Amino acid sequence: MTVLRLRPDPGTRHLADGRVLLGGSPYKVIRLSETAARLVSRWFDGEPVSDTPAHRKLAARLVRAGIAHPAYETAALSSQDVTAVVPVRDHAETLTTLLSALGELATVIVVDDGSRVPVTAATLRHASPRGPAAARNSGWRLATTELVAFVDADVIPEPGWLQPLLVHFEDPDVAAVAPRVRSTSGPSTLDRYEQSRSSLDLGGAAAPVRPGSRVSYVPSAALVIRTSALCDLGGFDERMRFGEDVDLVWRLNSSGRLVRYEPASVVNHAPRSRWSAWARQRFHYGTSAAPLALRHGKAVAPVKVSMWSAMSWAAMAGGQPLIGAGVAVTTAALLPRKLGKVGVPANESLRLALLGHLGAGRLLADAVTRSWSPISVPVLATTRRGRLLLAAAFGRHAWDWYRERPPVGLPQWVAARILDDAAYGAGVWWGAIRHRTVIPLMPDLADWPGRDGVDTGGVGERSA
């Protein structure tokens, strides 16, 4: 087996001399035996994970939880084990540059999805447009390699992009790995906004990909996946015009396979050139929520918070701050009793409870101004208290601007954020009406931290 090291996630916290680990996404508390705690400490200091089955099992648990991330030294697979599939329709301006960047791969299959003017570089062509899912399916079914790399025609990989992805396939449970998709630079306000707020750019932190986590999806603009997994699942759902990549990733998760996000690999993507096209894109993304909800249920919920946090913020929004604060304080006081059983000190439990309630407020504000915005914004705007709530909700955009300092002025940033959310929210409602479902509009009021949030299994001295 190849050498495996573990890197602790930046958000991981160590308590009780390392016997309690907190972190991951969704948030978890993992309790370890003394022997396992010493072992994990050595791993986090750089010692390789041995091939002992019990050690590999413990390392896999930490990786699956998002407490740690794998770092393999070498990869058995190479670029010659990868077939690139490039779907294209009409806009093939960057195709020559892309094909040059993919030259190291074993095979490159270009699928022309019914372009008005046939693409000369195409390996195969659909006589009429059938959509990106069908184009990708037509391409990967010609592949004979172990891996398939889906790369959109408007994406340009940076040099060395493939190797950080290939090493993850040393884990046989990993079915797919996605790179970071960054927007190309440009002089316009839209270009500069997209550099900081692209919906395809999922940030600079590595993560497991699963519903309800910090990285809940990855786009197929650039995605490397095992051909066997595509065969098992039948590839992309061709009935979906948008969100087909999210659906595939979530089906991989449901089958027990792992999907990872690796920002050490970077590809560049050209954003829309006009605000109208950009807003239309966001609207289309929103329309995918309904078909995804019909397939995956609560995974598409616009907000997931505890019932108690929701009650607390509802009371405050309704003009009853004392009741809201009382609910928050009471539930916070109960958490130390629960987490104390697994070694979490009372002060840490209270900190988690406070952060949980504050985070829930942010998530609710996001839902009000995004997925629910076609109804919530007009309704709230009719009352003085509602307008104050909207001002507070929109004010978080100004705070984000102050904290992130994007290359966009504050007024332009706030206006773009509001338009971004409004376009997406309109798409969500249009999709819900079209598919006759309210599932993508319903909140998920889960217990926090839920039963799944505490891993009390531990690793005993015998198994470590």
XYZ file of C-alpha atoms in Angstrom:
464
model
C 0.000 0.000 0.000
C 1.173 3.512 -0.758
C 2.343 5.779 2.043
C -0.558 7.688 3.625
C -0.283 10.701 5.895
C -3.090 12.690 7.510
C -3.452 16.457 7.642
C -5.796 17.763 10.336
C -8.562 19.973 9.033
C -7.968 23.619 10.046
C -11.238 23.537 11.983
C -10.394 20.454 14.037
C -10.128 21.011 17.787
C -8.383 18.735 20.302
C -9.662 18.358 23.861
C -8.881 16.112 26.831
C -5.259 15.537 25.766
C -6.377 14.572 22.279
C -8.932 11.996 23.392
C -11.774 14.159 22.068
C -11.735 15.570 18.534
C -14.269 18.150 17.369
C -14.774 19.260 13.798
C -15.746 18.064 10.373
C -18.849 18.876 8.394
C -21.484 18.154 9.541
C -19.909 18.837 12.933
C -18.843 15.746 14.856
C -17.440 14.884 18.252
C -15.163 11.816 18.175
C -13.946 10.163 21.367
C -10.739 8.114 21.278
C -8.988 5.776 23.659
C -5.667 6.934 25.103
C -3.792 4.639 22.726
C -5.720 5.890 19.706
C -5.264 9.504 20.804
C -1.480 9.084 20.943
C -1.566 7.414 17.536
C -3.609 10.221 15.967
C -1.308 12.813 17.524
C 1.684 11.173 15.839
C -0.166 11.096 12.524
C -0.990 14.780 12.783
C 2.706 15.417 13.480
C 3.586 13.809 10.153
C 4.090 10.119 10.939
C 2.721 7.852 8.156
C -0.297 5.675 8.803
C 0.808 2.053 8.981
C -0.787 -0.706 6.903
C -2.287 -2.268 10.039
C -6.008 -2.784 9.298
C -7.088 -1.183 12.587
C -4.934 1.882 11.892
C -6.271 2.241 8.358
C -9.810 1.885 9.686
C -9.275 4.673 12.228
C -7.674 6.898 9.587
C -10.620 6.245 7.252
C -13.054 7.276 9.998
C -11.256 10.587 10.514
C -11.163 11.224 6.761
C -14.843 10.400 6.263
C -15.778 12.736 9.118
C -13.734 15.600 7.659
C -11.617 15.726 10.834
C -8.525 14.996 8.724
C -7.587 14.866 5.047
C -5.466 12.233 3.293
C -2.078 12.999 1.798
C -0.718 10.174 -0.354
C 2.898 10.409 -1.486
C 2.439 8.738 -4.859
C -0.315 7.570 -7.168
C -0.452 4.215 -8.928
C -2.604 5.759 -11.655
C -1.183 8.206 -14.188
C -2.448 10.480 -16.929
C -2.449 7.464 -19.241
C -5.230 5.972 -17.127
C -7.512 8.949 -17.824
C -9.848 9.702 -20.714
C -11.057 13.289 -21.008
C -14.632 13.914 -22.125
C -15.314 17.437 -23.399
C -18.953 18.321 -24.178
C -19.335 21.340 -26.466
C -22.194 23.140 -28.156
C -21.615 26.188 -30.402
C -19.122 28.032 -28.184
C -15.820 26.330 -29.027
C -13.532 29.382 -28.939
C -11.239 27.968 -26.232
C -11.322 24.373 -27.438
C -7.882 24.492 -29.082
C -6.262 25.786 -25.883
C -8.096 23.190 -23.810
C -7.081 20.283 -26.041
C -3.467 21.399 -25.775
C -3.739 21.410 -21.964
C -5.192 17.868 -22.038
C -2.473 16.510 -24.306
C -0.920 14.325 -21.602
C -4.081 12.230 -21.160
C -4.520 8.852 -22.798
C -7.507 9.903 -24.884
C -9.586 13.037 -25.397
C -13.176 12.609 -26.583
C -14.937 15.770 -27.797
C -18.716 15.448 -28.020
C -20.479 18.002 -30.236
C -23.970 18.314 -28.789
C -25.738 19.522 -31.924
C -23.800 22.734 -32.608
C -25.230 24.935 -35.365
C -21.826 24.768 -37.053
C -20.282 21.298 -36.559
C -17.154 21.286 -34.393
C -14.291 19.983 -36.510
C -12.379 18.600 -33.530
C -15.348 16.496 -32.360
C -14.936 12.753 -31.877
C -18.689 12.253 -32.194
C -21.675 14.491 -32.820
C -25.320 14.578 -31.764
C -27.487 15.546 -34.718
C -29.571 17.773 -32.409
C -28.900 19.177 -28.921
C -29.615 16.628 -26.187
C -28.128 18.465 -23.210
C -24.850 18.250 -21.271
C -25.816 15.070 -19.401
C -26.389 13.184 -22.651
C -23.187 14.581 -24.175
C -21.112 13.428 -21.209
C -22.781 10.015 -21.231
C -22.048 9.564 -24.929
C -18.410 10.421 -24.257
C -17.616 8.312 -21.206
C -19.217 5.214 -22.721
C -16.407 5.229 -25.298
C -13.715 5.291 -22.586
C -11.544 2.240 -21.968
C -9.429 3.740 -19.163
C -9.953 3.364 -15.417
C -10.784 7.067 -14.967
C -12.784 9.644 -16.890
C -12.143 13.396 -16.576
C -15.128 15.543 -17.497
C -13.893 18.959 -18.590
C -16.156 21.646 -20.019
C -15.068 23.429 -23.188
C -14.778 26.792 -21.399
C -12.393 25.426 -18.740
C -8.583 25.610 -18.921
C -6.644 23.417 -16.445
C -3.525 24.854 -14.840
C -0.256 22.941 -15.297
C -0.008 19.996 -12.914
C -3.736 19.963 -12.206
C -4.192 16.205 -12.561
C -1.680 14.760 -10.075
C -3.334 16.131 -6.869
C -6.551 14.438 -8.007
C -5.022 11.088 -8.988
C -3.495 10.441 -5.561
C -6.945 10.315 -3.949
C -7.801 7.241 -5.996
C -5.300 5.300 -3.879
C -8.316 4.936 -1.593
C -10.532 2.325 -3.289
C -13.614 3.908 -1.698
C -13.024 7.198 -3.531
C -15.175 7.315 -6.664
C -14.672 10.922 -7.762
C -12.453 13.941 -7.080
C -13.037 17.531 -8.153
C -10.529 20.376 -8.484
C -11.089 24.004 -7.584
C -12.787 25.922 -10.398
C -11.622 29.544 -10.370
C -12.973 32.335 -12.547
C -10.561 33.912 -15.002
C -9.617 37.506 -14.305
C -11.080 40.408 -16.259
C -11.599 44.170 -16.065
C -15.386 44.361 -15.674
C -17.271 44.519 -12.387
C -18.855 41.161 -13.209
C -15.438 39.597 -13.800
C -14.159 40.904 -10.483
C -17.298 39.810 -8.638
C -17.021 36.294 -10.065
C -13.404 36.063 -8.916
C -14.682 36.280 -5.339
C -18.186 34.839 -5.584
C -18.368 32.301 -8.400
C -20.884 29.538 -7.726
C -18.368 27.072 -9.184
C -15.527 28.088 -6.853
C -15.915 26.113 -3.638
C -12.997 27.671 -1.790
C -9.472 26.821 -0.785
C -10.083 24.123 1.851
C -10.066 20.403 1.061
C -13.199 18.514 2.062
C -15.282 15.389 1.649
C -18.300 16.105 -0.539
C -21.760 15.148 0.717
C -25.199 16.697 1.255
C -25.453 18.968 4.282
C -21.695 19.505 4.583
C -19.524 22.556 3.956
C -18.935 21.292 0.408
C -22.244 19.658 -0.472
C -21.674 19.322 -4.218
C -19.049 19.745 -6.921
C -19.700 20.847 -10.515
C -18.968 18.652 -13.506
C -17.233 21.582 -15.195
C -14.167 19.606 -14.057
C -14.565 16.230 -12.379
C -12.486 13.018 -12.411
C -14.451 9.835 -11.733
C -13.972 6.079 -11.863
C -15.404 4.565 -15.036
C -16.684 1.624 -12.983
C -18.754 3.985 -10.821
C -20.290 5.546 -13.917
C -21.154 2.087 -15.207
C -22.733 1.080 -11.898
C -24.916 4.196 -11.686
C -25.648 4.573 -15.397
C -23.912 7.942 -15.624
C -25.742 11.264 -15.604
C -29.529 11.492 -15.530
C -30.331 12.774 -19.028
C -33.764 13.985 -17.935
C -32.084 16.793 -15.979
C -31.008 19.896 -17.878
C -29.439 21.481 -14.772
C -28.176 19.927 -11.538
C -27.322 16.621 -13.207
C -23.817 16.814 -11.716
C -25.159 17.363 -8.178
C -27.502 14.408 -8.663
C -24.629 12.154 -9.751
C -22.467 13.148 -6.786
C -25.307 12.527 -4.336
C -26.052 9.149 -5.908
C -22.398 8.257 -5.441
C -22.729 9.195 -1.768
C -25.902 7.154 -1.380
C -24.107 4.123 -2.801
C -21.457 4.388 -0.070
C -18.712 5.787 -2.277
C -16.583 8.803 -1.391
C -16.309 12.050 -3.329
C -13.569 14.536 -2.480
C -12.851 18.181 -3.217
C -9.164 18.949 -3.770
C -8.343 22.679 -4.173
C -4.630 21.956 -4.694
C -5.752 21.218 -8.243
C -6.998 24.306 -10.085
C -8.791 24.842 -13.378
C -9.880 28.230 -14.706
C -13.369 28.929 -15.976
C -14.564 31.859 -18.073
C -17.593 33.534 -16.431
C -20.542 34.976 -18.313
C -19.698 38.206 -20.113
C -23.040 39.990 -19.541
C -25.101 40.543 -16.419
C -28.249 39.283 -18.169
C -26.588 35.992 -19.104
C -25.124 35.696 -15.616
C -28.528 36.229 -13.944
C -30.119 33.724 -16.321
C -27.459 31.188 -15.331
C -28.229 31.699 -11.643
C -31.963 31.317 -12.385
C -31.316 28.029 -14.178
C -29.258 26.777 -11.235
C -32.247 27.500 -9.005
C -34.607 25.505 -11.213
C -32.577 22.364 -10.476
C -33.647 22.401 -6.803
C -37.065 20.863 -7.527
C -35.924 17.833 -9.558
C -33.103 17.302 -7.066
C -35.606 17.449 -4.196
C -37.817 14.861 -5.851
C -34.792 12.551 -6.039
C -32.971 13.376 -2.794
C -35.536 14.888 -0.423
C -34.205 17.019 2.429
C -30.713 17.177 0.934
C -32.008 20.203 -1.007
C -33.563 21.969 2.010
C -32.896 25.746 1.791
C -31.911 25.794 5.464
C -31.017 23.140 8.020
C -31.133 24.324 11.618
C -32.330 22.963 14.939
C -35.959 23.420 15.837
C -34.851 25.334 18.948
C -32.701 27.757 16.969
C -35.568 28.315 14.557
C -37.954 29.008 17.469
C -35.466 31.393 19.068
C -34.929 33.445 15.915
C -38.653 33.386 15.073
C -39.442 34.870 18.478
C -36.839 37.596 18.024
C -38.100 38.376 14.527
C -41.639 38.541 15.906
C -40.705 41.226 18.419
C -40.217 38.934 21.432
C -36.461 39.126 22.067
C -36.716 37.976 25.682
C -38.534 34.806 24.682
C -36.056 34.197 21.875
C -33.095 34.698 24.163
C -34.717 32.464 26.773
C -35.103 29.606 24.306
C -31.499 30.017 23.160
C -30.092 30.147 26.689
C -32.170 27.200 27.891
C -31.140 24.928 25.033
C -27.521 26.044 25.365
C -27.582 25.101 29.035
C -28.726 21.563 28.169
C -25.896 20.852 25.735
C -23.095 20.440 28.344
C -25.018 17.576 29.915
C -25.148 15.788 26.576
C -21.586 16.422 25.431
C -20.094 16.062 28.894
C -20.667 12.305 28.580
C -18.073 12.166 25.820
C -15.524 14.392 27.501
C -16.403 17.843 26.155
C -15.962 20.517 28.874
C -18.955 22.677 29.761
C -17.354 25.886 28.481
C -16.671 24.274 25.100
C -20.240 22.962 24.934
C -21.587 26.440 25.633
C -19.321 27.872 22.943
C -20.635 25.323 20.453
C -24.226 26.121 21.404
C -23.678 29.848 20.959
C -21.984 29.365 17.596
C -24.788 27.026 16.582
C -27.476 29.615 17.317
C -25.530 32.384 15.585
C -24.883 30.166 12.581
C -28.565 29.297 12.421
C -29.391 33.003 12.257
C -27.073 33.393 9.281
C -28.600 30.391 7.523
C -32.122 31.678 8.087
C -31.133 35.082 6.703
C -29.681 33.330 3.659
C -32.933 31.456 3.088
C -35.072 34.586 3.526
C -33.112 36.539 0.919
C -32.387 33.622 -1.421
C -34.623 30.555 -1.780
C -37.652 32.158 -0.117
C -37.025 35.668 -1.495
C -39.844 35.850 -4.097
C -42.342 35.667 -1.219
C -40.425 36.610 1.929
C -38.917 39.870 0.665
C -42.202 41.440 -0.576
C -44.042 40.327 2.576
C -41.402 41.640 4.977
C -41.153 44.919 3.055
C -44.774 45.758 3.969
C -44.040 46.355 7.685
C -41.555 48.441 9.598
C -40.234 45.458 11.550
C -39.983 43.470 8.330
C -37.949 46.199 6.673
C -35.594 46.240 9.644
C -35.191 42.474 9.357
C -34.446 42.776 5.655
C -31.914 45.507 6.357
C -30.200 43.210 8.850
C -30.295 40.284 6.417
C -28.878 42.321 3.547
C -26.387 43.875 5.934
C -24.522 40.575 6.106
C -23.353 41.281 2.544
C -21.640 44.437 3.761
C -20.018 42.455 6.567
C -18.778 39.871 4.070
C -17.327 42.656 1.934
C -15.514 44.125 4.950
C -14.192 40.715 5.991
C -13.176 39.431 2.531
C -12.228 42.726 0.822
C -13.126 41.559 -2.708
C -11.902 43.570 -5.733
C -15.352 45.177 -6.051
C -16.701 48.345 -4.462
C -19.143 47.953 -1.575
C -22.264 49.252 -3.422
C -21.587 47.047 -6.442
C -20.859 44.058 -4.220
C -24.085 44.369 -2.231
C -26.158 44.943 -5.387
C -24.617 41.899 -7.091
C -25.182 39.712 -4.033
C -28.848 40.734 -3.856
C -29.315 40.092 -7.595
C -27.463 36.775 -7.288
C -29.816 35.578 -4.545
C -32.945 36.931 -6.219
C -32.215 35.204 -9.530
C -31.514 31.895 -7.812
C -34.612 32.189 -5.612
C -36.818 32.925 -8.612
C -35.463 29.784 -10.247
C -36.226 27.711 -7.157
C -39.844 28.867 -7.126
C -40.255 28.414 -10.877
C -38.901 24.872 -10.616
C -41.148 24.104 -7.634
C -44.232 25.307 -9.508
C -43.264 23.480 -12.668
C -42.662 20.188 -10.842
C -45.574 20.714 -8.427
C -43.554 20.221 -5.257
C -42.789 22.301 -2.165
C -39.904 20.102 -1.013
C -37.138 22.513 -2.139
C -38.808 25.286 -0.118
C -39.196 23.365 3.149
C -36.665 23.835 5.992
C -35.029 20.864 7.648
C -35.483 21.384 11.394
C -32.963 18.904 12.709
C -31.762 18.386 16.249
C -28.427 20.161 16.808
C -25.989 18.681 17.389
C -27.945 15.586 16.337
C -27.309 12.022 17.307
C -25.039 11.666 14.315
C -22.971 14.569 15.653
C -21.407 12.529 18.454
C -19.248 9.556 17.569
C -18.896 7.634 20.814
C -17.638 4.444 19.293
C -14.054 5.288 20.127
C -11.109 3.086 19.276
C -10.074 0.815 22.057
C -6.503 -0.019 22.974
C -6.861 -3.485 21.486
C -7.863 -2.187 18.037
C -5.402 0.713 17.992
